[in-house]
Coordinates of C-alpha atoms in Angstrom, one line a residue:
Chain C
M119 CA 0.0 0.0 0.0
T120 CA 1.6 3.2 -1.2
I121 CA -0.1 6.4 -0.4
T122 CA 0.5 9.1 -2.9
G123 CA -1.1 12.5 -3.7
A124 CA -3.5 10.7 -6.0
T125 CA -4.8 8.3 -3.3
R126 CA -8.5 8.8 -2.4
L127 CA -9.2 9.2 1.3
L128 CA -11.7 7.9 3.7
A129 CA -11.6 8.6 7.4
I130 CA -13.2 7.7 10.7
I131 CA -14.1 10.6 13.0
G132 CA -14.1 9.9 16.8
D133 CA -12.4 10.3 20.1
P134 CA -10.5 8.3 21.2
V135 CA -9.3 6.9 17.9
A136 CA -6.3 4.7 18.9
P137 CA -8.4 1.6 19.8
L138 CA -10.5 1.8 16.5
R139 CA -10.4 -1.2 14.3
S140 CA -11.8 0.4 11.1
P141 CA -8.5 1.8 9.7
A142 CA -6.7 -1.5 9.7
V143 CA -9.8 -3.4 8.4
F144 CA -10.4 -1.0 5.5
N145 CA -6.8 -0.6 4.6
A146 CA -6.2 -4.3 4.5
A147 CA -9.3 -4.6 2.1
F148 CA -7.9 -1.8 -0.1
E149 CA -4.6 -3.5 -0.4
R150 CA -6.2 -6.9 -1.1
L151 CA -8.5 -5.3 -3.7
G152 CA -5.9 -3.1 -5.3
H153 CA -7.8 0.1 -4.7
D154 CA -5.7 3.3 -4.5
M155 CA -7.5 4.4 -1.3
A156 CA -6.4 5.0 2.3
F157 CA -8.5 5.0 5.5
V158 CA -7.2 7.2 8.3
A159 CA -8.6 8.4 11.7
F160 CA -9.4 12.0 12.5
Q161 CA -9.4 12.5 16.3
I162 CA -12.0 15.1 17.0
K163 CA -13.3 15.6 20.5
A164 CA -17.0 16.1 21.5
G165 CA -18.0 19.7 20.8
D166 CA -15.4 20.2 18.0
L167 CA -17.3 18.5 15.2
E168 CA -19.3 21.5 14.0
C169 CA -16.3 23.8 13.7
A170 CA -14.3 21.0 12.0
W171 CA -17.0 20.1 9.5
P172 CA -16.3 22.6 6.8
A173 CA -12.9 21.0 6.2
F174 CA -14.4 17.6 5.5
V175 CA -16.8 19.2 3.0
A176 CA -13.9 21.2 1.4
M177 CA -11.5 18.2 1.1
A178 CA -12.1 17.3 -2.5
N179 CA -10.2 14.0 -2.3
L180 CA -12.2 12.8 0.8
D181 CA -14.9 10.4 -0.5
G182 CA -16.6 9.4 2.8
L183 CA -16.5 9.2 6.5
V184 CA -17.3 6.7 9.2
I185 CA -18.6 8.3 12.4
T186 CA -18.1 6.9 15.9
M187 CA -18.3 7.9 19.5
P188 CA -19.0 10.7 20.5
H189 CA -20.4 12.1 17.2
K190 CA -23.0 9.7 15.9
E191 CA -25.9 12.0 16.9
A192 CA -24.1 15.4 16.7
V193 CA -23.4 14.9 13.0
L194 CA -27.0 14.7 11.9
P195 CA -27.7 18.5 11.4
L196 CA -24.5 18.8 9.4
L197 CA -25.6 16.4 6.6
A198 CA -27.5 17.3 3.5
A199 CA -29.6 14.1 3.6
L200 CA -30.3 11.1 5.9
G201 CA -31.0 7.6 4.9
P202 CA -34.0 5.7 6.3
T203 CA -32.2 4.1 9.3
A204 CA -30.6 7.3 10.3
Q205 CA -34.0 9.0 10.3
L206 CA -35.4 6.2 12.4
T207 CA -32.6 6.0 15.0
H208 CA -31.5 9.7 14.9
S209 CA -27.9 8.5 14.6
V210 CA -25.4 8.1 11.7
N211 CA -22.3 5.9 11.3
T212 CA -21.5 6.2 7.6
I213 CA -21.3 9.2 5.3
R214 CA -20.7 9.4 1.6
R215 CA -20.2 12.3 -0.9
R216 CA -23.0 12.8 -3.4
A217 CA -22.4 13.9 -7.0
D218 CA -23.1 17.5 -6.0
G219 CA -20.3 17.4 -3.4
A220 CA -22.6 17.4 -0.3
F221 CA -22.6 14.6 2.3
E222 CA -25.4 12.2 3.1
G223 CA -25.4 9.6 5.9
D224 CA -27.0 6.5 7.2
M225 CA -26.7 4.2 10.2
F226 CA -25.4 0.6 9.8
D227 CA -24.5 -0.3 13.4
G228 CA -27.7 -2.3 13.9
E229 CA -27.7 -3.9 10.4
G230 CA -24.0 -4.7 11.0
F231 CA -24.9 -6.6 14.1
R232 CA -27.8 -8.4 12.3
D233 CA -25.4 -9.2 9.5
G234 CA -22.8 -10.6 11.9
L235 CA -25.5 -12.7 13.6
E236 CA -26.8 -14.1 10.3
R237 CA -23.4 -14.9 8.9
A238 CA -22.7 -16.9 12.1
G239 CA -25.8 -18.9 11.2
H240 CA -28.3 -17.3 13.6
P241 CA -31.0 -15.4 11.6
P242 CA -33.2 -13.4 14.1
R243 CA -36.4 -14.1 12.1
G244 CA -39.1 -15.7 14.3
K245 CA -36.8 -15.7 17.4
R246 CA -37.5 -14.6 21.0
I247 CA -34.8 -12.1 21.8
L248 CA -33.6 -10.4 25.1
Q249 CA -31.6 -7.2 24.6
V250 CA -30.0 -5.4 27.5
G251 CA -29.0 -1.9 26.7
C252 CA -31.2 0.7 24.9
G253 CA -28.6 3.5 24.1
A254 CA -27.6 4.5 20.6
A255 CA -26.1 1.1 19.7
G256 CA -29.0 -0.7 21.3
T257 CA -31.6 1.4 19.4
A258 CA -30.0 0.6 16.1
I259 CA -29.7 -3.1 16.9
A260 CA -33.3 -3.4 18.2
C261 CA -34.6 -1.7 15.0
A262 CA -32.5 -4.1 12.8
L263 CA -33.7 -7.2 14.8
A264 CA -37.3 -6.1 14.5
R265 CA -36.9 -5.3 10.8
A266 CA -35.4 -8.7 10.3
G267 CA -38.6 -10.3 11.8
A268 CA -37.8 -11.1 15.4
A269 CA -40.9 -12.6 17.0
T270 CA -40.5 -11.0 20.4
L271 CA -38.0 -8.4 21.6
T272 CA -37.7 -8.0 25.4
L273 CA -35.7 -4.9 26.4
Y274 CA -34.0 -3.9 29.6
D275 CA -32.0 -0.7 30.5
S276 CA -31.1 0.7 33.9
A277 CA -32.2 4.1 32.6
A278 CA -36.0 3.9 32.4
A279 CA -36.3 6.8 29.9
R280 CA -34.2 5.1 27.3
L281 CA -36.1 1.9 27.7
E282 CA -39.4 3.7 27.2
A283 CA -38.2 5.7 24.2
L284 CA -36.9 2.6 22.4
T285 CA -40.1 0.6 23.2
A286 CA -42.2 3.4 21.8
L287 CA -40.1 3.7 18.7
L288 CA -40.4 0.0 18.0
H289 CA -44.1 -0.1 18.7
A290 CA -44.6 2.7 16.2
H291 CA -42.4 1.3 13.4
F292 CA -42.4 -2.5 13.8
P293 CA -45.9 -3.5 14.9
E294 CA -45.3 -7.1 13.9
T295 CA -42.6 -7.7 16.5
K296 CA -43.9 -8.1 20.1
V297 CA -41.9 -5.6 22.1
Q298 CA -41.9 -5.4 25.9
A299 CA -39.9 -4.3 28.9
G300 CA -38.2 -7.1 30.9
H301 CA -35.3 -8.0 33.1
P302 CA -31.7 -9.2 32.5
D303 CA -32.7 -12.8 33.0
P304 CA -31.9 -14.9 29.9
R305 CA -34.3 -17.8 30.6
G306 CA -36.8 -18.5 27.9
F307 CA -35.0 -16.6 25.1
D308 CA -33.5 -17.9 21.9
I309 CA -31.0 -15.1 21.5
V310 CA -29.5 -12.9 24.3
V311 CA -27.8 -9.6 23.4
N312 CA -25.6 -7.3 25.4
A313 CA -25.8 -3.8 23.9
T314 CA -24.4 -2.0 27.0
P315 CA -20.8 -0.9 27.4
L316 CA -20.3 -3.5 30.2
G317 CA -17.3 -5.7 29.4
L318 CA -15.2 -2.9 27.9
R319 CA -13.3 -2.3 31.1
P320 CA -11.6 -4.9 33.2
G321 CA -13.7 -5.7 36.3
D322 CA -17.0 -4.7 34.6
P323 CA -20.0 -6.7 35.9
M324 CA -21.9 -8.7 33.3
S325 CA -25.1 -7.0 32.1
I326 CA -26.9 -10.4 32.0
D327 CA -27.0 -13.1 34.6
A328 CA -24.9 -15.7 32.8
S329 CA -25.4 -18.4 35.4
L330 CA -29.0 -18.7 34.1
L331 CA -27.9 -19.4 30.4
S332 CA -28.4 -22.8 28.9
P333 CA -26.4 -24.4 26.0
S334 CA -29.1 -24.0 23.3
Q335 CA -29.1 -20.2 23.6
I336 CA -27.2 -17.8 21.4
V337 CA -25.3 -15.0 23.2
A338 CA -24.2 -11.9 21.3
D339 CA -22.1 -9.0 22.5
V340 CA -21.4 -5.6 21.0
I341 CA -17.9 -5.1 22.7
P342 CA -15.2 -5.5 20.0
N343 CA -12.3 -5.1 22.4
P344 CA -11.7 -7.3 24.3
E345 CA -13.4 -9.7 21.8
V346 CA -14.0 -12.2 24.5
T347 CA -15.8 -10.4 27.2
P348 CA -16.7 -12.0 30.5
L349 CA -20.2 -12.6 29.1
I350 CA -18.9 -14.3 26.0
A351 CA -16.4 -16.4 28.0
A352 CA -19.2 -17.5 30.4
A353 CA -21.5 -18.3 27.5
R354 CA -18.9 -20.4 25.8
A355 CA -18.1 -22.2 29.0
I356 CA -21.8 -23.2 29.2
G357 CA -21.8 -24.3 25.6
C358 CA -23.8 -21.5 24.0
A359 CA -23.1 -20.3 20.5
T360 CA -21.7 -16.8 20.5
T361 CA -21.2 -13.8 18.2
T362 CA -18.9 -11.0 19.3
G363 CA -18.3 -7.3 18.8
R364 CA -15.8 -8.3 16.1
D365 CA -18.5 -10.1 14.2
M366 CA -20.7 -7.0 14.5
H367 CA -17.8 -4.8 13.4
E368 CA -17.2 -6.9 10.3
G369 CA -20.8 -6.6 9.4
Q370 CA -20.7 -2.8 10.0
A371 CA -17.6 -2.5 7.7
R372 CA -19.2 -4.7 5.0
L373 CA -22.4 -2.5 5.0
A374 CA -20.4 0.7 5.2
A375 CA -18.2 -0.4 2.3
A376 CA -21.3 -1.2 0.2
Y377 CA -22.8 2.3 1.0
L378 CA -19.5 3.9 0.1
G379 CA -19.5 2.1 -3.2
I380 CA -16.2 0.2 -2.5
K381 CA -16.1 -2.5 -5.2
G382 CA -15.2 -6.1 -4.5
W383 CA -15.4 -6.0 -0.7
D384 CA -17.4 -9.1 -0.3
V385 CA -16.8 -11.4 -3.3
Chain R
M118 CA 3.0 0.1 6.5
T119 CA -0.2 -0.6 8.3
I120 CA -2.4 2.4 9.2
T121 CA -4.4 1.9 12.4
G122 CA -6.4 4.2 14.7
A123 CA -3.1 4.8 16.6
T124 CA -1.1 6.0 13.6
R125 CA 0.0 9.6 13.8
L126 CA -1.0 11.8 10.9
L127 CA 0.8 14.4 8.8
A128 CA -0.8 15.9 5.7
I129 CA 0.0 18.2 2.8
I130 CA -2.6 20.8 1.9
G131 CA -2.8 22.0 -1.7
D132 CA -4.8 21.9 -4.9
P133 CA -4.2 20.0 -7.1
V134 CA -2.8 17.1 -5.0
A135 CA -2.6 14.2 -7.4
P136 CA 0.9 15.2 -8.8
L137 CA 2.4 15.9 -5.3
R138 CA 5.5 13.8 -4.4
S139 CA 5.5 14.4 -0.6
P140 CA 3.1 11.6 0.4
A141 CA 5.2 8.9 -1.3
V142 CA 8.5 10.4 -0.1
F143 CA 7.4 10.7 3.5
N144 CA 5.5 7.4 3.7
A145 CA 8.6 5.5 2.3
A146 CA 10.7 7.2 5.0
F147 CA 8.2 6.2 7.7
E148 CA 8.2 2.6 6.5
R149 CA 12.0 2.5 6.4
L150 CA 12.3 4.1 9.8
G151 CA 9.6 2.0 11.4
H152 CA 7.6 5.1 12.5
D153 CA 3.8 4.6 13.0
M154 CA 3.0 7.7 11.0
A155 CA 1.1 8.3 7.7
F156 CA 1.3 11.2 5.3
V157 CA -1.8 12.0 3.3
A158 CA -2.9 14.8 1.0
F159 CA -5.9 17.1 1.8
Q160 CA -7.1 18.6 -1.4
I161 CA -8.4 22.1 -0.4
K162 CA -8.9 24.7 -3.1
A163 CA -7.9 28.4 -2.9
G164 CA -10.4 30.3 -0.7
D165 CA -11.4 27.3 1.4
L166 CA -8.4 27.2 3.6
E167 CA -9.7 29.6 6.3
C168 CA -13.0 27.7 6.7
A169 CA -11.2 24.4 6.8
W170 CA -8.5 25.5 9.3
P171 CA -10.4 24.8 12.5
A172 CA -10.5 21.1 11.7
F173 CA -6.7 20.8 11.4
V174 CA -6.4 22.5 14.8
A175 CA -9.0 20.2 16.3
M176 CA -7.5 17.0 14.9
A177 CA -5.6 15.8 18.0
N178 CA -3.7 13.1 16.0
L179 CA -2.5 15.5 13.3
D180 CA 1.1 16.5 14.2
G181 CA 2.0 18.7 11.3
L182 CA 1.2 20.0 7.8
V183 CA 3.1 20.7 4.7
I184 CA 1.6 23.6 2.7
T185 CA 1.8 23.9 -1.0
M186 CA 0.2 25.9 -3.9
P187 CA -2.1 27.8 -3.6
H188 CA -1.9 28.3 0.2
K189 CA 1.7 29.2 1.1
E190 CA 0.8 32.8 1.7
A191 CA -2.9 32.5 2.8
V192 CA -1.9 30.3 5.7
L193 CA 0.1 33.0 7.5
P194 CA -2.7 34.7 9.5
L195 CA -3.9 31.3 10.7
L196 CA -0.7 30.4 12.5
A197 CA 0.1 31.2 16.1
A198 CA 3.8 31.9 15.3
L199 CA 6.1 32.2 12.3
G200 CA 9.7 31.2 12.0
P201 CA 12.4 33.6 10.8
T202 CA 12.3 32.6 7.1
A203 CA 8.5 32.7 7.0
Q204 CA 8.6 36.2 8.5
L205 CA 11.2 37.2 5.8
T206 CA 9.5 35.7 2.8
H207 CA 5.8 36.0 3.9
S208 CA 5.2 32.4 3.0
V209 CA 5.1 29.1 4.8
N210 CA 5.6 25.5 3.7
T211 CA 5.8 23.5 6.9
I212 CA 3.7 23.7 10.1
R213 CA 4.1 21.8 13.4
R214 CA 2.0 21.5 16.5
R215 CA 3.4 23.2 19.6
A216 CA 3.0 21.7 23.1
D217 CA 0.1 24.0 23.7
G218 CA -1.8 22.6 20.7
A219 CA -1.4 25.7 18.4
F220 CA 0.4 25.6 15.1
E221 CA 3.6 27.4 14.1
G222 CA 5.1 27.5 10.7
D223 CA 8.3 28.3 8.7
M224 CA 9.4 28.2 5.1
F225 CA 12.0 25.7 3.8
D226 CA 11.5 25.9 0.0
G227 CA 14.6 28.1 -0.4
E228 CA 16.7 26.2 2.1
G229 CA 15.6 23.0 0.4
F230 CA 16.9 24.3 -2.9
R231 CA 20.1 25.4 -1.3
D232 CA 20.4 22.0 0.5
G233 CA 19.9 20.2 -2.8
L234 CA 22.6 22.3 -4.5
E235 CA 25.1 21.8 -1.7
R236 CA 24.5 18.0 -1.6
A237 CA 25.1 17.9 -5.3
G238 CA 28.5 19.4 -4.6
H239 CA 27.8 23.0 -5.5
P240 CA 27.8 25.3 -2.4
P241 CA 26.6 28.8 -3.4
R242 CA 29.2 30.6 -1.1
G243 CA 31.2 33.1 -3.1
K244 CA 29.5 32.3 -6.4
R245 CA 28.0 34.6 -9.1
I246 CA 24.4 33.5 -9.5
L247 CA 21.7 34.3 -12.1
Q248 CA 18.2 33.6 -11.0
V249 CA 15.2 33.9 -13.3
G250 CA 11.9 34.1 -11.5
C251 CA 11.1 36.2 -8.5
G252 CA 7.7 34.8 -7.3
A253 CA 7.1 33.0 -4.0
A254 CA 9.6 30.2 -4.8
G255 CA 12.1 32.6 -6.3
T256 CA 11.9 34.8 -3.2
A257 CA 12.6 31.9 -0.8
I258 CA 15.5 30.6 -3.0
A259 CA 17.1 34.0 -3.4
C260 CA 17.0 34.6 0.4
A261 CA 18.6 31.1 1.0
L262 CA 21.3 31.8 -1.6
A263 CA 22.1 35.2 -0.1
R264 CA 22.1 33.7 3.4
A265 CA 24.5 31.0 2.2
G266 CA 27.0 33.7 1.1
A267 CA 26.4 34.1 -2.7
A268 CA 28.8 36.8 -4.0
T269 CA 26.5 38.2 -6.5
L270 CA 22.8 37.5 -7.2
T271 CA 21.5 38.8 -10.6
L272 CA 17.7 38.6 -10.8
Y273 CA 15.3 38.7 -13.7
D274 CA 11.5 38.5 -13.8
S275 CA 9.1 39.5 -16.6
A276 CA 7.0 41.2 -13.9
A277 CA 8.9 44.3 -12.9
A278 CA 7.1 44.7 -9.5
R279 CA 8.2 41.3 -8.3
L280 CA 11.7 41.9 -9.4
E281 CA 11.8 45.2 -7.6
A282 CA 10.2 43.8 -4.4
L283 CA 12.7 40.9 -4.2
T284 CA 15.7 43.2 -4.9
A285 CA 14.6 45.5 -2.1
L286 CA 14.1 42.6 0.3
L287 CA 17.6 41.2 -0.4
H288 CA 19.2 44.7 -0.1
A289 CA 17.6 45.2 3.3
H290 CA 18.4 41.8 4.8
F291 CA 21.6 40.5 3.0
P292 CA 23.8 43.6 2.4
E293 CA 26.9 41.4 1.9
T294 CA 25.5 39.9 -1.3
K295 CA 25.6 42.1 -4.4
V296 CA 22.1 42.0 -5.8
Q297 CA 21.1 43.5 -9.1
A298 CA 18.6 43.3 -11.9
G299 CA 19.7 41.6 -15.1
H300 CA 18.6 39.6 -18.1
P301 CA 18.1 35.9 -18.8
D302 CA 21.6 35.6 -20.4
P303 CA 23.7 33.0 -18.5
R304 CA 27.1 34.3 -19.7
G305 CA 29.5 35.1 -16.9
F306 CA 27.7 33.3 -14.1
D307 CA 28.8 30.3 -12.0
I308 CA 25.3 29.1 -11.2
V309 CA 22.1 29.6 -13.3
V310 CA 18.7 29.1 -11.6
N311 CA 15.3 28.7 -13.2
A312 CA 12.7 29.7 -10.5
T313 CA 9.8 30.2 -12.9
P314 CA 7.1 27.6 -13.7
L315 CA 8.4 27.4 -17.3
G316 CA 9.2 23.7 -18.1
L317 CA 6.1 22.4 -16.2
R318 CA 4.0 22.2 -19.3
P319 CA 4.9 20.6 -22.6
G320 CA 6.0 23.2 -25.1
D321 CA 6.9 25.8 -22.5
P322 CA 9.8 28.1 -23.7
M323 CA 13.0 28.1 -21.6
S324 CA 13.3 30.9 -19.2
I325 CA 17.0 31.2 -19.9
D326 CA 18.8 31.3 -23.3
A327 CA 20.4 27.8 -23.1
S328 CA 22.4 28.3 -26.3
L329 CA 24.7 30.7 -24.4
L330 CA 25.6 28.1 -21.6
S331 CA 29.1 26.8 -21.3
P332 CA 30.2 23.4 -19.8
S333 CA 31.7 24.9 -16.6
Q334 CA 28.4 26.3 -15.5
I335 CA 25.9 24.8 -13.0
V336 CA 22.3 24.8 -14.0
A337 CA 19.5 24.4 -11.4
D338 CA 15.8 24.0 -12.0
V339 CA 12.8 24.1 -9.6
I340 CA 10.4 22.0 -11.7
P341 CA 10.1 18.5 -10.0
N342 CA 7.9 17.0 -12.7
P343 CA 9.1 16.5 -15.4
E344 CA 12.4 16.1 -13.6
V345 CA 14.3 16.7 -16.9
T346 CA 12.9 20.0 -18.2
P347 CA 14.0 21.3 -21.6
L348 CA 16.5 23.6 -19.7
I349 CA 18.0 20.7 -17.8
A350 CA 18.2 18.6 -21.0
A351 CA 19.9 21.4 -22.9
A352 CA 22.4 22.1 -20.1
R353 CA 23.3 18.4 -19.9
A354 CA 23.8 18.3 -23.6
I355 CA 26.3 21.1 -23.3
G356 CA 28.0 19.4 -20.5
C357 CA 26.9 21.5 -17.5
A358 CA 26.4 20.0 -14.1
T359 CA 22.7 20.2 -13.1
T360 CA 20.4 20.0 -10.1
T361 CA 16.7 19.4 -10.6
G362 CA 13.4 20.1 -8.9
R363 CA 13.7 16.6 -7.4
D364 CA 16.9 17.5 -5.7
M365 CA 15.2 20.6 -4.3
H366 CA 12.2 18.5 -3.2
E367 CA 14.5 16.1 -1.4
G368 CA 16.1 19.0 0.4
Q369 CA 12.6 20.5 1.3
A370 CA 11.5 17.1 2.6
R371 CA 14.7 16.7 4.7
L372 CA 14.3 20.2 6.3
A373 CA 10.6 19.8 6.8
A374 CA 11.2 16.4 8.5
A375 CA 13.8 18.0 10.8
Y376 CA 11.4 20.8 11.7
L377 CA 8.6 18.3 12.4
G378 CA 10.9 16.3 14.7
I379 CA 10.9 13.1 12.6
K380 CA 13.7 11.1 14.0
G381 CA 16.3 9.3 11.9
W382 CA 15.4 10.8 8.5
D383 CA 18.9 11.6 7.4
V384 CA 21.3 9.2 9.1

């Protein structure tokens, strides 16, 4: 991979950026595919996005952006147009340049999770799902699971307002999925999802009572690093099938690449 | 070279960017030296620099910038501090981040030219020099040649105002070098310099009457691409020693790297 003045740029905007996996994943794909493109990180802290934005619009060799914490919601008013999932979830993770030079964005975190689950052999259609965590990631994931035809979606969040807002959103847009509030008790579910940040830091408690899991259940986590969270480790010890935050990240990257028009990613 | 989220960034700002050599030169050095750094181009057109600037200040993983056409003068009011050559020439080509997060810049185009000349075995000290072209690059080069102890500096530019301005600047700051206006006739000089853009485009006339060169003279050109301009080709045919825009660019890169604190560049 040789970056020259002619190399087209993509970037991920976030803070912190050092732990992000997207640059390595995208650059490895560009090298494999022979695309003269480079993917770098722009470390922009919360509150600086709006003042920095005109530069991204002005950079004529910047073809797209991936947006991560803490900017997924703040970026919305800066875009010329929003895709359907961005409109639904009020958050954006991928932005591309239109022919007129303006940026439009959509949200693929939830569909990336769903894609990772399906590629691991666990389509959510018709399944009874427990999801713990109703923040930005949880909202995107719950919408994707409902869109994919989950039979029931039982939600829990320690913040009641978030839980109620997501429940109302799902009731309004996905009437065919039975959505209800519940508890972090995995008994009776086909698929159990951690969509909280618990597991990111050493010593974090588990968001779900893993001692109540049984081997026929599927356990999915959103934490990419460490890939094997305490929840994933406990689930594997019991004999559950698992999908990790890495699987979700691969799905996000795949869908972002398709939205950005990167040819050959998944052939 | 693997770019990750932890890779530190440097960038060149200009328009156009596709022909620029700096990204390939810097990235090859980073790979050779084992530095986790990447050098990319930001294509920003004239007039967009000021609105884009806050992003570069905000990008916490961006350690420095190289500035090229058309921004070398426009960037001055955006910087927190100017080095001595930037103050003298009212132009900047390299910017680094200070400990307080603000940017400071200096100008190494002229010193890069001088460095290239010296490394080719032609120190300007005590020499009689003809320089054609008194624009931004010519100003920086003439200052560097005078600072390095050129005995006489004879200048020509088709725009009389530029010629007069540079002559006045040199008189004021380098009284030990004899500076005068002249003609693009190389007879009687030790070193002959093209600092005009002539030679960049196919069919350009030569800025200097090459038929009047003699083999003992040294001919230097600022055009990096094509490396062998009609002037360089004519000088070589006559038997003159030559230095090219590539030699100048290597000197600029070497001095920019030193200013940016990149370790091991020239060992």
